[in-house]
C-alpha positions as a printed Julia matrix, in Angstrom:
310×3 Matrix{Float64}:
   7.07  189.11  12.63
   5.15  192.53  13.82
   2.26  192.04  15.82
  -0.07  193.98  17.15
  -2.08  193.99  20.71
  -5.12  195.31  21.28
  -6.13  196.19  25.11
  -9.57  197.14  25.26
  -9.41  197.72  29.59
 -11.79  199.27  31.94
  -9.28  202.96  31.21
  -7.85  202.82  27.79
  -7.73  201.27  24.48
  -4.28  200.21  23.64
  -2.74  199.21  20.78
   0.83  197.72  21.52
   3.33  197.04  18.5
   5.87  194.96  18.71
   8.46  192.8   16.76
   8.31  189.42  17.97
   9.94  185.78  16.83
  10.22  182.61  18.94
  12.42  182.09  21.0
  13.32  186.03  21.23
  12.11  188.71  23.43
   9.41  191.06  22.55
  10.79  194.38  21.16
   8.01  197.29  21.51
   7.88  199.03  18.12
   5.17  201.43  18.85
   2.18  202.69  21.12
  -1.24  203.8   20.1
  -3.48  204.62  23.16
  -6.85  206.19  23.29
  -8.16  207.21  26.99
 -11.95  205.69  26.79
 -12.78  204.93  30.74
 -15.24  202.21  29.38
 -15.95  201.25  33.16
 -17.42  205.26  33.64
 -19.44  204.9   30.43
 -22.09  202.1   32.15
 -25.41  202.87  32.69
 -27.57  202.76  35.78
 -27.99  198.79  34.74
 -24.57  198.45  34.22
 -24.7   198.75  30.01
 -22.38  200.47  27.73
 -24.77  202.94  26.23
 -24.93  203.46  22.45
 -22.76  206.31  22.91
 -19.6   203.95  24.48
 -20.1   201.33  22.17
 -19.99  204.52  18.93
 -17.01  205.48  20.86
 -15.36  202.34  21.12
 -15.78  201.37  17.44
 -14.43  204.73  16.42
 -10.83  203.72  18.91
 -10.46  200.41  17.17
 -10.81  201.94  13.9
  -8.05  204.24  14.74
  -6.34  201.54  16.12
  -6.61  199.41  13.6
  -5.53  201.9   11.05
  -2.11  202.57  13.19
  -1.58  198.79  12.9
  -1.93  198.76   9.62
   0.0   202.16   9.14
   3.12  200.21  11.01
   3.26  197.01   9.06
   1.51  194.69  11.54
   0.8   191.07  10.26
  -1.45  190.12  13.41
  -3.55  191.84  16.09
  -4.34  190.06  18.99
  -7.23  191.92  20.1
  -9.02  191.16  23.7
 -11.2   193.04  26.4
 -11.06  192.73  30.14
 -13.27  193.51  33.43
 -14.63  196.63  31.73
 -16.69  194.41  28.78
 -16.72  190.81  30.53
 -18.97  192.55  33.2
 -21.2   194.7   31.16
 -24.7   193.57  31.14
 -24.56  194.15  26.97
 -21.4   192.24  26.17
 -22.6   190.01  24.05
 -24.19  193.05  21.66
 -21.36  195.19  22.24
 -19.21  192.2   21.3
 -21.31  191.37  17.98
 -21.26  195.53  17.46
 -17.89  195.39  17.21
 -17.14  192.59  14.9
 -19.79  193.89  12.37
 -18.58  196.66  12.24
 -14.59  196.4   12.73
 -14.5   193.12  11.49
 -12.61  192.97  14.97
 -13.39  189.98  17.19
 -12.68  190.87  20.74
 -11.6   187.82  22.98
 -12.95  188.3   26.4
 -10.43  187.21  29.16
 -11.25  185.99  32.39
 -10.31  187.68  35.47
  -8.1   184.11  36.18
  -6.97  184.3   32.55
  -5.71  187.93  33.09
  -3.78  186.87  36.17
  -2.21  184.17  34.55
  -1.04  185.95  31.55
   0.44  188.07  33.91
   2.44  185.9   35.74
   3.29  184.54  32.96
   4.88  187.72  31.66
   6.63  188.09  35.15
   7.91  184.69  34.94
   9.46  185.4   31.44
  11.13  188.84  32.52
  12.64  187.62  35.93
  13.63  184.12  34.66
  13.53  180.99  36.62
  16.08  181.93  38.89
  13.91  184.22  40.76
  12.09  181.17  42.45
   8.57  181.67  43.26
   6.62  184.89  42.59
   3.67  186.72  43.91
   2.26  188.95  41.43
   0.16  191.88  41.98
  -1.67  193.78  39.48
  -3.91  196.61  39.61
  -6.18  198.05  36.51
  -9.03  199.91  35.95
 -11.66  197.26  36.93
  -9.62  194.85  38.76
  -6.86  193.34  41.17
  -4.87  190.37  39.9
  -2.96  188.19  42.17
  -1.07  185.13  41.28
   1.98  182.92  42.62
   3.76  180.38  41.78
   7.22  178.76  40.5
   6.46  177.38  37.31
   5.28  179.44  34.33
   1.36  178.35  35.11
   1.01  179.97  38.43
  -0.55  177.28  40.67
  -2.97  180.29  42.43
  -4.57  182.96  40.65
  -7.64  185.28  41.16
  -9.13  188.62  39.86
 -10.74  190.92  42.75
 -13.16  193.53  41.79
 -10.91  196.36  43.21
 -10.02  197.71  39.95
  -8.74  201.97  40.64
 -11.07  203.23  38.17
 -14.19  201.13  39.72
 -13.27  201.66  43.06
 -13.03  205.3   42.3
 -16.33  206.23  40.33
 -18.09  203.92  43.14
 -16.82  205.37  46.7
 -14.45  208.78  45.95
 -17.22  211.0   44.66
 -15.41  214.33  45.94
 -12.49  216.28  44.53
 -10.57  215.82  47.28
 -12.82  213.07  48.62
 -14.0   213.09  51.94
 -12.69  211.69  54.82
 -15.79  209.09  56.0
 -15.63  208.02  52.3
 -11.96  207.31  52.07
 -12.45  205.22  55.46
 -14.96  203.14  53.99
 -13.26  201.84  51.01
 -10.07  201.24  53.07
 -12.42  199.02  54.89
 -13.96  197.15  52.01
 -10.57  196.9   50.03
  -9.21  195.29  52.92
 -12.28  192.78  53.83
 -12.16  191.67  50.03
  -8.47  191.4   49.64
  -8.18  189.46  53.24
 -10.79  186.68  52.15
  -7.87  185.81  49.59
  -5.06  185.55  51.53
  -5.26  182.68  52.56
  -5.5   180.83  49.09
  -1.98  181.99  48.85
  -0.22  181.82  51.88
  -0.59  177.86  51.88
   2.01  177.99  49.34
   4.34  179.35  51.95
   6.41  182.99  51.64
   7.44  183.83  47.78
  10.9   184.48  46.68
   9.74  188.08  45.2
   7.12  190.18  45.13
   6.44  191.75  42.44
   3.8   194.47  40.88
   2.94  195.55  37.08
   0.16  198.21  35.61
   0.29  201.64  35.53
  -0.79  202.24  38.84
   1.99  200.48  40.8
   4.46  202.17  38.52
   3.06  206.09  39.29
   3.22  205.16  42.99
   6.87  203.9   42.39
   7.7   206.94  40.48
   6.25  209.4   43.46
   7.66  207.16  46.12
  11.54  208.21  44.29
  11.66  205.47  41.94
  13.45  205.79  38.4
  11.52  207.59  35.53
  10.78  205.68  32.7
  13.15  207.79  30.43
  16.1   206.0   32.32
  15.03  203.02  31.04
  13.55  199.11  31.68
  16.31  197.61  32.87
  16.69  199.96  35.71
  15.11  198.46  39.13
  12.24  199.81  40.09
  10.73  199.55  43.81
   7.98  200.21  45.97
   8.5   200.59  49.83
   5.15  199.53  52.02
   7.03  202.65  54.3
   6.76  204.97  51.5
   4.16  204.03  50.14
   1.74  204.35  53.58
   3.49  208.06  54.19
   1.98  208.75  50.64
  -1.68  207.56  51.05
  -2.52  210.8   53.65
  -1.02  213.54  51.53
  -2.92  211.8   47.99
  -6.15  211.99  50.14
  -5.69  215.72  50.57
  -5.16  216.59  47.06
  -7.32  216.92  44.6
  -7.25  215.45  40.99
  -5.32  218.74  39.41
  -2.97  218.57  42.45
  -1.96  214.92  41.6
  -1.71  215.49  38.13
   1.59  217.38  39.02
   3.41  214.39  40.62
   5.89  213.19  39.07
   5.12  210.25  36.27
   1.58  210.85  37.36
  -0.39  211.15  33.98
  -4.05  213.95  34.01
  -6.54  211.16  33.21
  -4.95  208.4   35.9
  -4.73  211.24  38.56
  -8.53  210.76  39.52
  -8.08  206.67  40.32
  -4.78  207.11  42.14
  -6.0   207.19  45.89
  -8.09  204.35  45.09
  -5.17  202.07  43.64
  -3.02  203.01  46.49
  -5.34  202.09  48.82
  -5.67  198.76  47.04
  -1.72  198.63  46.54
  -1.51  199.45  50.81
  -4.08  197.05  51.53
  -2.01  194.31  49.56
   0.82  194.8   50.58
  -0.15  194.9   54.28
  -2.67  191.66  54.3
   0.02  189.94  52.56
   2.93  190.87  54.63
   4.95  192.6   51.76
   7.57  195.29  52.93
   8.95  195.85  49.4
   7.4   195.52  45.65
   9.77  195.04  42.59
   8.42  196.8   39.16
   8.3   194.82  36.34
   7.43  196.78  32.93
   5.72  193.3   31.64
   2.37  192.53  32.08
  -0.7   190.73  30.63
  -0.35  192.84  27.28
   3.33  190.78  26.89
   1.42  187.97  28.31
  -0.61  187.49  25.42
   2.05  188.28  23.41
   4.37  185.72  24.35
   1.56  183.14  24.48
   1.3   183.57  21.15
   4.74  183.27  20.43
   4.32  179.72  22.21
   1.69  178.85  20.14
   4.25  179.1   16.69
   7.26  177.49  18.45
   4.99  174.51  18.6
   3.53  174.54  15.23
């Protein structure tokens, strides 16, 4: 069957199609993405403002006529850190239904982690042992590990690149004093969590998802995307902390021309590296493995779950 997912994040509105049967892997059939930064639309009292909400309902219109253009049977539509937190969620929920006839399930921070890892698991297979995920979006930092399918620790951080960007990075390049503080505070907030997961002793592989650890892959000398997503993908802690200096001296134009580095990401990519360096340091990580699966496959593949039992 075709189905459709609909990401409503914290950066962009996606609409993922793919063809999809039990007991088979998802094959992406096509991409509809709309850039939306729903996390810079919140008011002073942290509200979408009528002007958000108009523009969100006009991107899942669109979206939901490129579903139907391309045959989809089902969209699985949900929202993450971007809507859970806003202090109108419930209106811009009920908004969206009357309107789209489009009922947005809100995930949980946990609930995004585990779809996640659950992803992971799928695309590395059992024989990879036990995994430590990392995931960084526009509102949020996932973490989860285990060995089983259900990670047995997950947890959502509010150090989301977008978030973290529009709150401390105000200058283009951003100054130095305010580039020192957020290393601080990503590193205080990631380093009360360590120690829910190192109980569990050291994982098998570590491994990140999102767009973010995937641009700071590709600048660090990793593959392009045109060669492929069975091609290994890495990200060296070495490379990765030579990087951070020369992204803090740039500004937004001047990392829109690294490589695999898209114009409306360059603005949040200091602040997810940060986050990614902070990681990788608090939890001892020397090297990251790409995976091109994440919580959008998640949900797919939950689904696909769901009809193997009925």
């Amino acid at each position: 069957m075709r189905l459709g997912v609909l990401d409503v994040g914290s950066n962009t509105v996606h609409l993922l199609v793919v063809d999809a049967h039990p007991g088979a892997r998802p094959l992406p059939a096509h991409s509809h993405k709309a850039d939306l930064r729903l996390a810079q639309l919140l008011d002073d009292d942290g509200a979408i403002g009528p002007d958000g909400v108009d523009r969100l309902i006009g991107v899942v219109h669109e979206a939901l006529q490129a579903a139907e253009d391309k045959g989809v049977e089902e969209v699985l539509p949900f929202a993450t850190s971007a809507v859970r937190e806003a202090r109108n969620a419930d209106d811009v929920l009920a908004r969206v239904r009357r309107e789209t006839g489009v009922q947005l399930r809100v995930l949980t921070g946990e609930e995004e982690a585990r779809l996640t890892f659950l992803a992971v698991r799928r695309w590395f297979g059992w024989s990879a042992g036990k995994l430590l995920v990392l995931d960084i979006g526009g509102g949020s930092l996932e973490i989860a590990y285990g060995i089983d399918e259900e990670p047995d620790a997950a947890a959502s951080l509010p150090l989301g690149a977008g978030r973290l960007t529009a709150g401390w990075l105000p200058g283009d390049p951003p100054a130095a004093e305010d580039i020192r503080a957020l290393r601080r505070h990503v590193r205080a907030r990631i380093a009360r969590t360590v120690g829910e997961f190192s109980r569990f002793g050291a994982p098998d592989h570590v491994v990140a998802t999102s767009k973010t650890f995937k641009q700071l892959a590709r600048i660090a000398g990793a593959a392009r995307s045109a060669e492929g997503l069975y091609v290994q993908r890495d990200l060296k802690r070495e490379s990765l902390e030579a990087w951070v200096p020369r992204l803090a001296g740039m500004t937004e134009d001047q990392r829109a021309e690294l490589p695999g580095v898209s114009e409306g990401r360059a603005g949040q990519l200091l602040a997810g590296a940060l986050v990614a360096e902070g990681a990788m340091d608090l939890f001892g990580v020397e090297t990251l493995e790409i995976c091109p699966w994440a919580l959008r496959e998640g949900v797919i593949l939950r689904k696909l779950d769901h009809l193997t039992v009925t």
